[in-house]
Tab-separated table of C-alpha atoms in Angstrom:
chain	number	residue	atom	x	y	z
H	22	MET	CA	144.950	105.386	161.572
H	23	ALA	CA	144.415	101.764	162.565
H	24	HIS	CA	145.804	99.097	160.272
H	25	PRO	CA	144.048	95.752	159.800
H	26	THR	CA	145.750	92.792	161.403
H	27	SER	CA	145.587	89.130	160.635
H	28	SER	CA	142.828	88.851	163.245
H	29	THR	CA	140.603	91.421	161.438
H	30	PRO	CA	137.785	89.574	159.647
H	31	PRO	CA	137.586	90.304	155.910
H	32	ALA	CA	134.743	92.444	154.628
H	33	PRO	CA	131.953	90.316	153.199
H	34	LEU	CA	131.974	89.922	149.433
H	35	PRO	CA	129.127	91.535	147.483
H	36	ASP	CA	126.350	89.381	146.125
H	37	ILE	CA	126.393	88.282	142.495
H	38	SER	CA	123.270	89.568	140.753
H	39	LEU	CA	121.396	86.983	138.733
H	40	ARG	CA	120.649	89.476	135.938
H	41	HIS	CA	121.843	92.876	134.857
H	42	ILE	CA	119.619	95.879	135.552
H	43	ASP	CA	120.317	98.384	132.779
H	44	PRO	CA	119.802	102.060	133.776
H	45	VAL	CA	120.180	103.373	130.208
H	46	ALA	CA	117.211	104.552	128.120
H	47	TYR	CA	117.084	103.272	124.523
H	48	PRO	CA	115.075	104.281	121.445
H	49	GLU	CA	112.024	102.214	120.592
H	50	GLY	CA	112.902	99.464	118.169
H	51	VAL	CA	113.287	95.752	117.502
H	52	ALA	CA	116.488	93.703	117.343
H	53	PHE	CA	117.351	90.201	116.142
H	54	MET	CA	119.896	88.055	117.980
H	55	ASP	CA	120.393	84.293	118.222
H	56	GLY	CA	117.153	83.516	116.406
H	57	GLN	CA	115.091	85.831	118.638
H	58	TYR	CA	113.325	89.132	117.974
H	59	LEU	CA	113.681	91.390	121.009
H	60	PRO	CA	113.070	94.968	122.132
H	61	VAL	CA	116.253	96.916	121.361
H	62	SER	CA	116.715	97.481	125.103
H	63	GLU	CA	117.131	93.704	125.589
H	64	ALA	CA	119.710	93.124	122.825
H	65	LYS	CA	123.144	92.694	124.477
H	66	ILE	CA	126.577	91.354	123.604
H	67	SER	CA	129.109	89.757	125.928
H	68	VAL	CA	131.880	91.833	127.499
H	69	LEU	CA	134.203	89.173	126.026
H	70	ASP	CA	133.068	89.748	122.419
H	71	TRP	CA	135.948	90.788	120.171
H	72	GLY	CA	133.640	93.348	118.582
H	73	LEU	CA	133.833	95.221	121.902
H	74	LEU	CA	137.356	94.294	122.975
H	75	HIS	CA	139.073	94.827	119.607
H	76	SER	CA	136.567	96.626	117.327
H	77	ASP	CA	136.676	93.364	115.353
H	78	ALA	CA	133.388	93.687	113.514
H	79	THR	CA	131.778	94.804	110.308
H	80	TYR	CA	128.345	96.268	109.776
H	81	ASP	CA	126.117	98.103	107.355
H	82	THR	CA	123.263	100.525	107.795
H	83	ALA	CA	120.293	100.852	105.492
H	84	HIS	CA	117.261	103.038	105.966
H	85	VAL	CA	113.534	102.929	105.473
H	86	TRP	CA	111.587	106.004	104.364
H	87	ASN	CA	107.810	106.102	103.966
H	88	GLY	CA	107.752	102.359	104.570
H	89	ARG	CA	110.281	101.521	101.838
H	90	PHE	CA	113.878	100.310	102.057
H	91	PHE	CA	116.250	102.470	100.007
H	92	ARG	CA	118.882	100.671	97.885
H	93	LEU	CA	118.969	97.724	100.265
H	94	ASN	CA	120.717	95.480	97.729
H	95	LEU	CA	123.757	97.776	97.682
H	96	HIS	CA	124.001	97.670	101.473
H	97	LEU	CA	123.781	93.875	101.408
H	98	ASP	CA	126.520	93.725	98.756
H	99	ARG	CA	128.846	95.734	100.998
H	100	PHE	CA	127.965	93.796	104.151
H	101	PHE	CA	128.602	90.374	102.621
H	102	GLY	CA	131.764	91.713	100.978
H	103	GLY	CA	133.001	92.806	104.416
H	104	LEU	CA	132.295	89.357	105.836
H	105	ASP	CA	134.414	87.774	103.104
H	106	ARG	CA	137.320	90.177	103.570
H	107	LEU	CA	137.335	89.708	107.344
H	108	ARG	CA	136.966	85.896	107.092
H	109	MET	CA	133.717	85.945	109.015
H	110	SER	CA	130.635	83.838	108.442
H	111	ILE	CA	127.030	83.999	109.579
H	112	PRO	CA	124.340	81.278	109.574
H	113	HIS	CA	122.096	83.287	107.233
H	114	ASP	CA	122.230	83.756	103.483
H	115	ARG	CA	121.374	86.995	101.695
H	116	ALA	CA	117.650	86.213	101.396
H	117	GLN	CA	117.460	85.326	105.088
H	118	VAL	CA	119.235	88.537	106.151
H	119	THR	CA	116.819	90.514	103.983
H	120	ALA	CA	113.882	88.814	105.703
H	121	ILE	CA	115.363	89.482	109.153
H	122	LEU	CA	115.829	93.183	108.400
H	123	GLU	CA	112.293	93.443	107.009
H	124	ASN	CA	110.926	91.681	110.097
H	125	CYS	CA	112.753	94.064	112.444
H	126	VAL	CA	111.202	97.028	110.654
H	127	ALA	CA	107.721	95.527	110.391
H	128	LEU	CA	107.685	94.464	114.044
H	129	SER	CA	108.892	97.902	115.133
H	130	GLY	CA	106.160	99.619	113.127
H	131	HIS	CA	108.577	102.384	112.105
H	132	ARG	CA	107.796	103.908	108.693
H	133	ALA	CA	111.096	105.825	108.832
H	134	ALA	CA	113.851	103.678	110.278
H	135	TYR	CA	117.598	103.294	110.682
H	136	VAL	CA	118.302	99.593	110.087
H	137	GLU	CA	121.619	98.007	110.960
H	138	MET	CA	123.147	94.575	110.309
H	139	ILE	CA	126.262	93.626	112.275
H	140	CYS	CA	128.704	90.750	112.481
H	141	THR	CA	131.171	90.681	115.363
H	142	ARG	CA	134.080	88.280	115.657
H	143	GLY	CA	132.315	86.966	118.745
H	144	SER	CA	134.182	85.204	121.509
H	145	SER	CA	135.946	81.934	122.192
H	146	PRO	CA	134.599	79.498	124.806
H	147	THR	CA	138.138	79.335	126.243
H	148	PHE	CA	138.956	83.060	125.869
H	149	SER	CA	141.514	82.095	123.229
H	150	ARG	CA	143.397	84.896	121.483
H	151	ASP	CA	143.158	83.017	118.180
H	152	PRO	CA	140.412	84.695	116.072
H	153	ARG	CA	139.806	81.410	114.256
H	154	GLN	CA	138.375	79.987	117.474
H	155	ALA	CA	135.813	82.757	117.952
H	156	VAL	CA	132.168	82.096	117.142
H	157	ASN	CA	131.008	84.942	114.897
H	158	ARG	CA	127.831	86.779	115.978
H	159	PHE	CA	125.117	88.251	113.747
H	160	ILE	CA	122.866	91.037	115.054
H	161	ALA	CA	120.305	93.276	113.385
H	162	PHE	CA	118.055	96.075	114.598
H	163	ALA	CA	115.625	98.775	113.492
H	164	VAL	CA	115.205	102.062	115.376
H	165	PRO	CA	113.686	105.431	114.409
H	166	PHE	CA	115.428	107.211	111.516
H	167	GLY	CA	118.073	109.744	112.513
H	168	SER	CA	120.100	112.307	110.579
H	169	VAL	CA	123.594	113.759	110.839
H	170	ALA	CA	121.978	117.195	110.355
H	171	ASN	CA	118.798	118.348	112.062
H	172	ALA	CA	115.972	120.234	110.323
H	173	GLU	CA	117.463	123.667	111.029
H	174	GLN	CA	120.898	122.627	109.772
H	175	LEU	CA	119.398	121.131	106.617
H	176	GLU	CA	117.710	124.454	105.899
H	177	ARG	CA	120.652	126.810	106.583
H	178	GLY	CA	123.597	124.451	106.031
H	179	LEU	CA	126.112	122.985	108.448
H	180	ASP	CA	129.152	124.733	109.894
H	181	ILE	CA	132.025	122.259	109.615
H	182	ALA	CA	135.593	122.182	110.960
H	183	ILE	CA	138.627	120.690	109.224
H	184	SER	CA	140.537	118.739	111.836
H	185	ASP	CA	144.245	117.945	111.596
H	186	VAL	CA	143.450	114.376	112.622
H	187	VAL	CA	144.552	111.851	109.985
H	188	ARG	CA	142.105	109.123	108.998
H	189	ILE	CA	143.342	105.530	109.387
H	190	PRO	CA	145.175	104.843	106.093
H	191	PRO	CA	143.761	102.194	103.754
H	192	GLY	CA	146.956	100.164	104.061
H	193	SER	CA	146.016	99.575	107.697
H	194	VAL	CA	142.236	99.161	107.539
H	195	ASP	CA	140.462	98.614	104.216
H	196	PRO	CA	137.885	101.434	103.976
H	197	GLN	CA	135.679	99.262	101.759
H	198	ILE	CA	134.897	97.278	104.915
H	199	LYS	CA	132.471	99.301	106.991
H	200	ASN	CA	133.917	99.194	110.491
H	201	TYR	CA	133.813	100.640	113.999
H	202	HIS	CA	137.335	102.125	114.005
H	203	TRP	CA	136.089	105.604	114.899
H	204	LEU	CA	138.592	106.997	117.432
H	205	ASP	CA	140.133	109.277	114.804
H	206	LEU	CA	136.676	110.487	113.747
H	207	VAL	CA	135.590	111.081	117.349
H	208	LYS	CA	138.780	113.059	118.014
H	209	GLY	CA	137.957	115.138	114.932
H	210	LEU	CA	134.463	115.783	116.298
H	211	TYR	CA	135.873	117.149	119.533
H	212	ASP	CA	138.166	119.414	117.504
H	213	ALA	CA	135.043	120.711	115.767
H	214	TYR	CA	133.201	121.327	119.018
H	215	ASP	CA	136.217	123.182	120.428
H	216	ARG	CA	136.058	125.459	117.374
H	217	ARG	CA	132.293	125.992	117.763
H	218	ALA	CA	131.557	124.017	114.596
H	219	GLU	CA	128.843	121.360	114.279
H	220	THR	CA	130.747	118.455	112.744
H	221	ALA	CA	134.161	117.653	111.305
H	222	LEU	CA	136.176	116.489	108.344
H	223	VAL	CA	139.477	114.696	108.856
H	224	LEU	CA	142.447	114.469	106.506
H	225	ASP	CA	143.951	111.573	104.611
H	226	SER	CA	147.600	110.597	105.025
H	227	HIS	CA	148.571	112.977	102.165
H	228	GLY	CA	147.017	116.032	103.830
H	229	ASN	CA	143.914	116.146	101.631
H	230	ILE	CA	140.296	116.027	102.785
H	231	ALA	CA	139.103	112.500	103.570
H	232	GLU	CA	135.688	112.126	105.207
H	233	GLY	CA	133.732	112.804	108.378
H	234	PRO	CA	132.166	110.702	111.128
H	235	GLY	CA	129.712	108.639	109.130
H	236	PHE	CA	129.669	110.708	105.946
H	237	ASN	CA	131.414	111.469	102.646
H	238	VAL	CA	131.878	114.996	101.296
H	239	PHE	CA	131.444	116.614	97.869
H	240	ILE	CA	132.518	120.000	96.588
H	241	VAL	CA	130.969	121.860	93.643
H	242	ARG	CA	133.065	124.233	91.532
H	243	ASP	CA	131.889	125.768	88.245
H	244	GLY	CA	129.052	123.248	88.049
H	245	ALA	CA	131.290	120.151	88.432
H	246	LEU	CA	131.371	117.870	91.479
H	247	THR	CA	134.383	116.245	93.136
H	248	THR	CA	134.567	113.877	96.094
H	249	PRO	CA	137.680	112.457	97.806
H	250	ALA	CA	138.874	109.157	96.349
H	251	TYR	CA	141.625	108.000	98.717
H	252	GLY	CA	141.107	106.203	102.011
H	253	VAL	CA	137.366	106.811	102.299
H	254	LEU	CA	134.359	104.550	102.687
H	255	PRO	CA	132.600	104.212	99.316
H	256	GLY	CA	129.257	105.240	100.785
H	257	ILE	CA	125.944	104.154	99.281
H	258	THR	CA	124.641	107.739	99.321
H	259	ARG	CA	127.934	108.808	97.721
H	260	ARG	CA	127.269	106.285	94.957
H	261	SER	CA	123.705	107.590	94.654
H	262	VAL	CA	125.093	111.069	93.946
H	263	PHE	CA	127.185	109.649	91.093
H	264	ASP	CA	124.091	107.893	89.717
H	265	LEU	CA	121.980	111.056	89.967
H	266	CYS	CA	124.706	113.101	88.268
H	267	ILE	CA	124.697	110.679	85.327
H	268	GLU	CA	120.928	111.103	85.011
H	269	GLU	CA	121.205	114.895	85.253
H	270	GLY	CA	124.219	115.312	82.966
H	271	LEU	CA	126.427	116.697	85.740
H	272	ARG	CA	130.164	115.988	85.793
H	273	CYS	CA	131.179	114.144	88.956
H	274	THR	CA	134.628	112.711	89.700
H	275	ALA	CA	136.465	111.051	92.583
H	276	SER	CA	139.845	112.716	93.085
H	277	ASP	CA	142.011	114.485	95.645
H	278	VAL	CA	140.291	117.419	97.363
H	279	SER	CA	142.665	119.802	99.122
H	280	VAL	CA	141.736	121.968	102.082
H	281	GLY	CA	142.001	124.959	99.744
H	282	ASP	CA	139.673	123.290	97.238
H	283	LEU	CA	137.030	122.863	99.899
H	284	ARG	CA	137.342	126.380	101.312
H	285	GLY	CA	137.184	127.844	97.801
H	286	ALA	CA	134.246	125.762	96.548
H	287	ASP	CA	130.988	127.244	95.281
H	288	GLU	CA	129.028	124.612	97.214
H	289	VAL	CA	129.818	121.801	99.648
H	290	PHE	CA	127.591	118.995	100.852
H	291	ILE	CA	127.966	115.783	102.808
H	292	THR	CA	126.279	112.431	102.173
H	293	SER	CA	125.153	109.692	104.523
H	294	THR	CA	122.453	107.067	104.909
H	295	ALA	CA	121.716	109.038	108.082
H	296	GLY	CA	120.344	112.163	106.398
H	297	GLY	CA	120.933	111.844	102.658
H	298	ILE	CA	122.438	114.915	100.945
H	299	MET	CA	123.116	117.683	103.483
H	300	PRO	CA	124.452	121.184	102.734
H	301	VAL	CA	127.606	122.615	104.320
H	302	CYS	CA	127.717	126.410	104.152
H	303	ARG	CA	130.484	127.406	106.555
H	304	VAL	CA	133.957	126.230	107.510
H	305	GLU	CA	134.583	127.258	111.111
H	306	GLY	CA	132.356	130.299	110.620
H	307	ALA	CA	133.751	131.371	107.215
H	308	PRO	CA	131.104	131.172	104.457
H	309	ILE	CA	131.386	128.792	101.523
H	310	GLY	CA	130.268	130.476	98.304
H	311	LEU	CA	127.265	132.646	99.164
H	312	GLY	CA	126.967	131.096	102.612
H	313	ARG	CA	123.710	129.262	101.926
H	314	PRO	CA	122.712	125.928	100.347
H	315	GLY	CA	123.466	126.126	96.636
H	316	PRO	CA	121.296	125.204	93.639
H	317	ILE	CA	123.098	121.964	92.752
H	318	THR	CA	122.958	120.763	96.356
H	319	ARG	CA	119.227	121.517	96.519
H	320	ARG	CA	118.574	119.918	93.137
H	321	LEU	CA	120.374	116.690	93.998
H	322	ALA	CA	118.780	116.501	97.452
H	323	ASP	CA	115.300	116.843	95.961
H	324	LEU	CA	116.060	114.154	93.375
H	325	TYR	CA	117.518	111.882	96.047
H	326	TRP	CA	114.374	111.960	98.178
H	327	ALA	CA	112.135	111.554	95.123
H	328	LYS	CA	113.996	108.314	94.321
H	329	HIS	CA	112.686	106.830	97.578
H	330	GLU	CA	109.375	106.196	95.809
H	331	ASP	CA	111.033	104.722	92.692
H	332	PRO	CA	110.744	100.896	92.557
H	333	ALA	CA	114.135	100.771	90.815
H	334	TRP	CA	115.716	102.348	93.898
H	335	SER	CA	113.489	101.153	96.741
H	336	SER	CA	111.418	98.217	97.995
H	337	PRO	CA	108.345	98.115	100.271
H	338	VAL	CA	108.206	96.664	103.787
H	339	ALA	CA	105.282	94.316	104.482
H	340	TYR	CA	103.828	95.679	107.731
H	341	PRO	CA	101.262	93.673	109.718
H	342	LEU	CA	97.652	94.602	109.025
């Protein structure tokens, strides 16, 4: 094999493209960045953004159903609370963020939408490692509504796995700040797939059930509901279940839920903005209760969706005529 010598001319350098050509397909939707409304496919962040490099970001996700935002004020409360805790700031107040989110939905035309607001740490003009020198970045977008469980799974109930993966403890990352630290959750998902289950729950640092990728979990035993209290995101749909239980006279508490508690429950369901209240009827193939969605799960799910038309729980989007 010939070796290059000092007299061998170097290979020519490749050209620098003037713009990126993105080969990825994206859902139809509208995004807001830097004062501009854009197709979702055109909304990009820098490779130097700390949100990408360090998962240094917070976000919140609301949804629109039948042209109405559901409990948007609660999502805004959590988003602005996360900004404060992470010492981030954005150039928009609460009313302006609300208007931006409504505009994204109205411009997209989606009557059922998944609507996200994001703040990343941003980047420093000098690539400084001091987070105080980064310029924080606000982004929002609206895309078609999606669910953790599909229509078939909602009808028959999910088959879930309990992974041995331990969720990041609250002493490390405050779970009240919605964040993108998902490597533990993704590892749990792959555990579930390896066991032929459809999604996963991970454990807290005490060996009890914590949460899943993007959802909280409830168990029902003898007509009473329990959801994990330690180290979990206080989800808006989780809170909605508490509110519905008060209205319906059902006992609902936040407490430790052991693996045995979950396997021995009469009913289990998960909650998320992406799907609402969704039944779980098997743990790695073994049935929970009678192996089908239970009456309390069905009752609460029906009430939850009915609340989407209630002005006390929802607000309309002003679509263009």
